[in-house]
């Protein structure tokens, strides 16, 4: 079975240091092979269902963060040998966890496509998709146990945040709650938490200090939220599905995203343009014509540009959190990652 493209390519990420690039690419190749091995079952159907979403492609953003975090297991000089087996295993754990959540998300969203391919629930049914996600969580738990009790604790707390974020998203905004604050807290739990754990795992199992691990945790949380919000921008701005989805997918499905929430908070019902966009957002956008009109209006609205600026600000805040890390190829790569997140939304 074929593996997915390396994240450096799929993200458009360029390494300034050739030696670091070689290490990361080699590590990612090991991760890809380990992912296939980890999702092999004695029952062929279980293997097919568990690997269905995983082999369809993906950015492998979380394993990339694990490998970059592992660069700080030294003094940052770049004299890093191939990633320890524990680092590769940690990268597999976070990606299995991520893919498991995708199986469950697709069921809850009643999604038919992911990354251009049918979802597991569309290919089979909801029960198969849910059980496949559960099986992937079980495989991740089995592997993380090999990394020791602290890894199990970190994974459990991360998993708790993932689930809590999903529950709060499902329940919606409570009475008196600010919709934008609610959404940002959900994004932090559902996306930021696992990306933060990815960076921590890489540093931890490469022998980095507690101080470096904490700096990378804070960085991972901030860049993770920015990364998701950049996807929100792309869903509106993209003409070619750069985010891995058809442009306007979230809008069509009524999924609240950063630009829409900012617009709703600022909309003036007495303004004809705002009133029309509110009308469209509250209507059925399953047809292409009203969806295209809503996209055009939202792209030209000040709220959309404010959302773009928010992503850039968050990427800049993430960059500031790198100040406590030793200088070297690893830190330079994370710095470049901030640029990538800031620019992929435009």
Coordinates of C-alpha atoms in Angstrom, one line a residue:
X1 CA 0.0 0.0 0.0
X2 CA 1.4 3.4 -1.0
X3 CA 2.4 6.0 1.6
X4 CA 1.5 9.7 1.7
X5 CA 3.7 12.5 0.5
X6 CA 6.2 13.9 3.0
X7 CA 4.8 16.8 5.0
X8 CA 7.6 19.1 3.9
X9 CA 6.3 18.8 0.4
X10 CA 2.6 18.9 1.1
X11 CA 3.0 21.9 3.3
X12 CA 5.3 23.8 1.0
X13 CA 7.8 23.8 3.9
X14 CA 11.4 24.6 3.0
X15 CA 14.4 23.8 5.2
X16 CA 17.3 26.2 5.3
X17 CA 19.6 23.5 6.7
X18 CA 20.2 20.5 4.3
X19 CA 21.3 18.2 7.2
X20 CA 18.2 18.9 9.2
X21 CA 16.0 18.3 6.1
X22 CA 17.7 15.0 5.5
X23 CA 17.2 14.0 9.2
X24 CA 13.5 15.0 9.1
X25 CA 12.8 13.3 5.8
X26 CA 14.4 10.1 7.0
X27 CA 12.4 10.3 10.2
X28 CA 9.2 10.8 8.3
X29 CA 9.9 7.8 6.2
X30 CA 10.3 5.7 9.3
X31 CA 7.1 7.2 10.7
X32 CA 5.2 6.2 7.5
X33 CA 6.4 2.7 7.6
X34 CA 5.6 2.4 11.3
X35 CA 2.1 3.8 10.8
X36 CA 1.4 1.0 8.3
X37 CA 2.8 -1.6 10.7
X38 CA 0.8 -0.2 13.6
X39 CA -2.4 -0.4 11.7
X40 CA -2.0 -4.0 10.5
X41 CA -4.6 -6.4 11.9
X42 CA -5.0 -10.1 11.6
X43 CA -8.4 -9.3 10.2
X44 CA -8.0 -7.8 6.7
X45 CA -11.2 -5.8 7.0
X46 CA -10.0 -4.1 10.2
X47 CA -6.7 -3.2 8.4
X48 CA -8.6 -1.7 5.5
X49 CA -11.0 0.3 7.6
X50 CA -8.2 1.6 10.0
X51 CA -5.9 2.6 7.1
X52 CA -8.7 4.1 4.9
X53 CA -8.3 7.7 6.0
X54 CA -4.6 7.5 6.9
X55 CA -3.4 6.5 3.4
X56 CA -5.6 9.0 1.7
X57 CA -3.0 11.7 2.3
X58 CA -2.5 14.4 4.9
X59 CA 0.1 16.9 6.1
X60 CA 1.6 14.7 8.8
X61 CA 1.9 18.0 10.6
X62 CA 2.0 16.4 14.1
X63 CA 4.8 13.9 13.3
X64 CA 6.8 16.8 11.8
X65 CA 6.4 18.7 15.1
X66 CA 7.6 15.6 17.0
X67 CA 10.7 15.4 14.8
X68 CA 11.5 19.1 15.0
X69 CA 11.0 19.0 18.8
X70 CA 13.5 16.2 18.9
X71 CA 16.1 18.5 17.5
X72 CA 16.3 20.1 21.0
X73 CA 17.6 17.0 22.6
X74 CA 21.1 18.4 21.9
X75 CA 22.6 21.9 22.3
X76 CA 21.0 22.9 19.0
X77 CA 24.3 22.6 17.1
X78 CA 22.7 20.3 14.5
X79 CA 24.9 17.3 15.5
X80 CA 21.9 15.0 15.9
X81 CA 22.0 11.4 15.0
X82 CA 18.9 9.7 13.5
X83 CA 15.8 10.1 15.7
X84 CA 15.7 7.6 18.6
X85 CA 13.1 4.8 18.2
X86 CA 11.2 6.4 21.1
X87 CA 10.8 9.6 19.0
X88 CA 9.5 7.7 16.0
X89 CA 7.1 5.8 18.3
X90 CA 5.8 9.1 19.8
X91 CA 5.3 10.5 16.2
X92 CA 3.2 7.4 15.4
X93 CA 1.2 7.8 18.6
X94 CA 0.1 11.4 17.9
X95 CA -0.7 10.6 14.2
X96 CA -2.8 7.6 15.1
X97 CA -4.6 9.7 17.7
X98 CA -5.2 12.4 15.1
X99 CA -6.5 10.0 12.5
X100 CA -8.8 8.4 15.0
X101 CA -10.4 11.7 15.7
X102 CA -10.9 12.2 12.0
X103 CA -12.9 9.0 11.8
X104 CA -15.2 10.2 14.6
X105 CA -15.4 13.8 13.3
X106 CA -16.6 12.5 9.9
X107 CA -19.4 10.5 11.6
X108 CA -20.5 13.5 13.6
X109 CA -20.3 15.8 10.6
X110 CA -21.9 13.3 8.3
X111 CA -19.0 14.0 5.9
X112 CA -18.8 12.0 2.7
X113 CA -15.3 13.1 1.6
X114 CA -11.9 13.7 3.3
X115 CA -8.8 14.7 1.3
X116 CA -10.6 14.0 -1.9
X117 CA -11.5 10.4 -0.9
X118 CA -14.6 8.8 0.6
X119 CA -14.7 8.8 4.4
X120 CA -14.9 5.6 6.3
X121 CA -18.5 6.2 7.2
X122 CA -19.4 6.8 3.5
X123 CA -17.4 3.8 2.3
X124 CA -18.9 1.5 4.9
X125 CA -21.2 3.0 7.6
X126 CA -21.1 4.9 10.9
X127 CA -20.5 1.9 13.0
X128 CA -17.4 0.8 11.1
X129 CA -16.0 4.3 11.2
X130 CA -16.6 4.7 14.9
X131 CA -15.1 1.3 15.7
X132 CA -12.2 2.0 13.4
X133 CA -11.5 5.2 15.3
X134 CA -11.7 3.4 18.6
X135 CA -9.3 0.7 17.3
X136 CA -6.8 3.4 16.3
X137 CA -7.1 5.0 19.8
X138 CA -6.4 1.5 21.2
X139 CA -3.3 1.1 19.0
X140 CA -2.0 4.5 20.1
X141 CA -2.6 3.6 23.7
X142 CA -0.7 0.4 23.3
X143 CA 2.3 2.1 21.8
X144 CA 2.4 5.0 24.2
X145 CA 2.6 2.6 27.1
X146 CA 6.0 1.6 25.8
X147 CA 7.2 5.2 26.4
X148 CA 6.5 5.0 30.1
X149 CA 3.9 6.3 32.7
X150 CA 4.5 10.0 32.1
X151 CA 3.8 9.5 28.4
X152 CA 0.6 7.7 29.2
X153 CA -0.4 10.6 31.5
X154 CA 0.4 13.2 28.9
X155 CA -1.5 11.2 26.2
X156 CA -4.5 10.7 28.5
X157 CA -4.8 14.4 29.4
X158 CA -4.4 15.3 25.7
X159 CA -7.1 12.8 24.8
X160 CA -9.3 14.3 27.5
X161 CA -9.0 17.7 26.0
X162 CA -9.7 16.4 22.5
X163 CA -12.9 14.8 23.7
X164 CA -14.0 17.7 25.8
X165 CA -13.5 20.1 22.9
X166 CA -15.6 17.8 20.7
X167 CA -18.4 17.7 23.3
X168 CA -18.4 21.5 23.7
X169 CA -18.5 21.9 19.9
X170 CA -21.4 19.4 19.7
X171 CA -23.3 21.1 22.5
X172 CA -22.8 24.5 20.9
X173 CA -22.6 28.0 22.5
X174 CA -24.2 28.2 25.9
X175 CA -26.5 31.0 27.0
X176 CA -24.5 34.1 27.7
X177 CA -21.4 32.7 26.1
X178 CA -19.4 34.7 23.5
X179 CA -19.5 32.5 20.3
X180 CA -16.0 33.6 19.2
X181 CA -14.4 32.8 22.6
X182 CA -16.3 29.5 22.6
X183 CA -15.0 28.6 19.2
X184 CA -11.4 29.5 20.0
X185 CA -11.5 27.4 23.1
X186 CA -12.8 24.5 21.1
X187 CA -10.0 24.9 18.6
X188 CA -7.4 25.0 21.4
X189 CA -8.7 21.7 22.7
X190 CA -9.3 19.9 19.5
X191 CA -6.2 21.1 17.5
X192 CA -3.8 23.0 19.8
X193 CA -3.6 20.3 22.5
X194 CA -2.4 17.5 20.3
X195 CA 0.1 19.6 18.4
X196 CA 1.5 20.9 21.7
X197 CA 1.9 17.3 22.8
X198 CA 3.6 16.4 19.6
X199 CA 6.3 19.0 20.2
X200 CA 6.7 17.9 23.8
X201 CA 7.0 14.2 22.9
X202 CA 9.7 14.9 20.4
X203 CA 11.8 17.0 22.9
X204 CA 11.1 14.6 25.8
X205 CA 12.2 11.4 24.0
X206 CA 15.3 13.1 22.6
X207 CA 16.4 14.0 26.1
X208 CA 15.6 17.8 26.2
X209 CA 15.3 19.6 29.5
X210 CA 11.9 20.3 31.2
X211 CA 12.4 24.0 30.4
X212 CA 12.7 23.3 26.7
X213 CA 9.7 20.9 26.8
X214 CA 7.6 23.6 28.4
X215 CA 8.7 26.2 25.8
X216 CA 7.8 23.8 23.0
X217 CA 4.5 22.9 24.6
X218 CA 3.5 26.6 24.7
X219 CA 4.7 27.1 21.1
X220 CA 2.9 24.0 19.9
X221 CA -0.4 25.1 21.4
X222 CA -0.2 28.6 19.8
X223 CA 1.0 27.5 16.4
X224 CA -1.6 24.7 16.4
X225 CA -4.5 27.1 16.9
X226 CA -3.0 29.4 14.3
X227 CA -2.7 26.4 11.9
X228 CA -6.4 25.6 12.3
X229 CA -7.5 29.2 11.9
X230 CA -5.5 29.4 8.7
X231 CA -7.5 26.6 7.4
X232 CA -10.6 28.6 8.2
X233 CA -9.3 31.4 6.0
X234 CA -8.4 29.0 3.2
X235 CA -11.9 27.6 3.2
X236 CA -13.1 31.1 2.2
X237 CA -10.2 32.4 0.2
X238 CA -9.0 29.3 -1.7
X239 CA -10.0 28.8 -5.3
X240 CA -8.3 25.4 -5.6
X241 CA -8.9 23.5 -2.4
X242 CA -5.5 24.3 -0.8
X243 CA -6.9 23.3 2.6
X244 CA -7.6 19.8 1.4
X245 CA -11.3 20.6 1.1
X246 CA -13.5 22.1 -1.6
X247 CA -13.5 25.9 -1.1
X248 CA -16.6 26.9 0.9
X249 CA -17.2 23.5 2.4
X250 CA -17.5 24.9 6.0
X251 CA -19.7 27.6 4.8
X252 CA -22.0 25.2 2.9
X253 CA -22.3 23.0 5.9
X254 CA -23.0 25.8 8.3
X255 CA -19.8 25.1 10.3
X256 CA -18.8 28.3 12.3
X257 CA -15.3 29.5 11.5
X258 CA -13.2 32.5 12.4
X259 CA -14.2 34.8 9.5
X260 CA -17.9 34.1 9.9
X261 CA -17.9 34.5 13.7
X262 CA -16.1 37.8 13.4
X263 CA -18.5 39.0 10.8
X264 CA -21.6 38.0 12.9
X265 CA -20.2 39.9 15.8
X266 CA -19.8 43.1 13.8
X267 CA -22.6 42.8 11.2
X268 CA -24.9 45.8 10.9
X269 CA -28.4 44.6 9.8
X270 CA -29.2 48.1 8.5
X271 CA -26.3 47.8 6.0
X272 CA -27.6 46.2 2.7
X273 CA -24.4 44.2 2.2
X274 CA -24.3 42.9 5.7
X275 CA -28.0 42.2 5.7
X276 CA -27.6 40.2 2.5
X277 CA -24.7 38.2 3.8
X278 CA -26.5 37.5 7.1
X279 CA -29.5 36.2 5.0
X280 CA -27.2 33.9 3.0
X281 CA -25.4 32.6 6.0
X282 CA -28.8 31.7 7.6
X283 CA -30.1 30.0 4.5
X284 CA -29.4 26.8 2.6
X285 CA -26.1 27.1 0.8
X286 CA -26.2 23.6 -0.8
X287 CA -26.6 25.2 -4.2
X288 CA -23.5 26.6 -5.9
X289 CA -25.0 30.1 -6.8
X290 CA -25.8 31.3 -3.2
X291 CA -22.6 29.7 -1.9
X292 CA -20.6 31.7 -4.5
X293 CA -22.4 34.9 -3.6
X294 CA -21.7 34.3 0.1
X295 CA -18.1 33.6 -0.5
X296 CA -17.7 36.8 -2.6
X297 CA -19.3 38.9 0.0
X298 CA -17.3 37.4 2.9
X299 CA -14.0 37.7 1.0
X300 CA -14.5 41.5 0.6
X301 CA -15.8 42.1 4.1
X302 CA -13.5 43.8 6.7
X303 CA -14.2 40.8 9.0
X304 CA -12.4 38.5 6.6
X305 CA -9.3 40.8 6.7
X306 CA -9.5 41.0 10.4
X307 CA -9.5 37.2 10.6
X308 CA -6.4 37.1 8.4
X309 CA -4.7 39.6 10.7
X310 CA -5.6 37.4 13.7
X311 CA -3.8 34.4 12.2
X312 CA -0.7 36.5 11.4
X313 CA -0.8 37.8 15.0
X314 CA -1.0 34.3 16.5
X315 CA 1.9 33.1 14.3
X316 CA 3.9 36.1 15.5
X317 CA 3.0 35.2 19.1
X318 CA 4.1 31.6 18.5
X319 CA 7.4 33.0 17.2
X320 CA 8.0 34.9 20.4
X321 CA 7.7 31.7 22.4
X322 CA 10.8 30.4 20.6
X323 CA 13.0 33.0 22.3
X324 CA 13.9 30.6 25.1
X325 CA 15.1 27.8 22.8
X326 CA 18.7 27.4 21.8
X327 CA 19.6 28.8 18.4
X328 CA 20.3 26.4 15.6
X329 CA 18.6 24.5 12.7
X330 CA 15.7 23.3 14.8
X331 CA 14.7 26.7 16.1
X332 CA 15.2 28.1 12.6
X333 CA 12.9 25.5 11.2
X334 CA 10.2 26.3 13.8
X335 CA 10.6 30.0 12.9
X336 CA 10.0 29.2 9.3
X337 CA 7.0 27.2 10.3
X338 CA 5.5 30.4 11.8
X339 CA 6.0 32.1 8.4
X340 CA 4.3 29.2 6.7
X341 CA 1.3 29.4 8.9
X342 CA 1.0 33.1 8.5
X343 CA 1.3 33.0 4.7
X344 CA -0.8 29.9 3.9
X345 CA -3.9 31.8 4.8
X346 CA -3.4 34.5 2.1

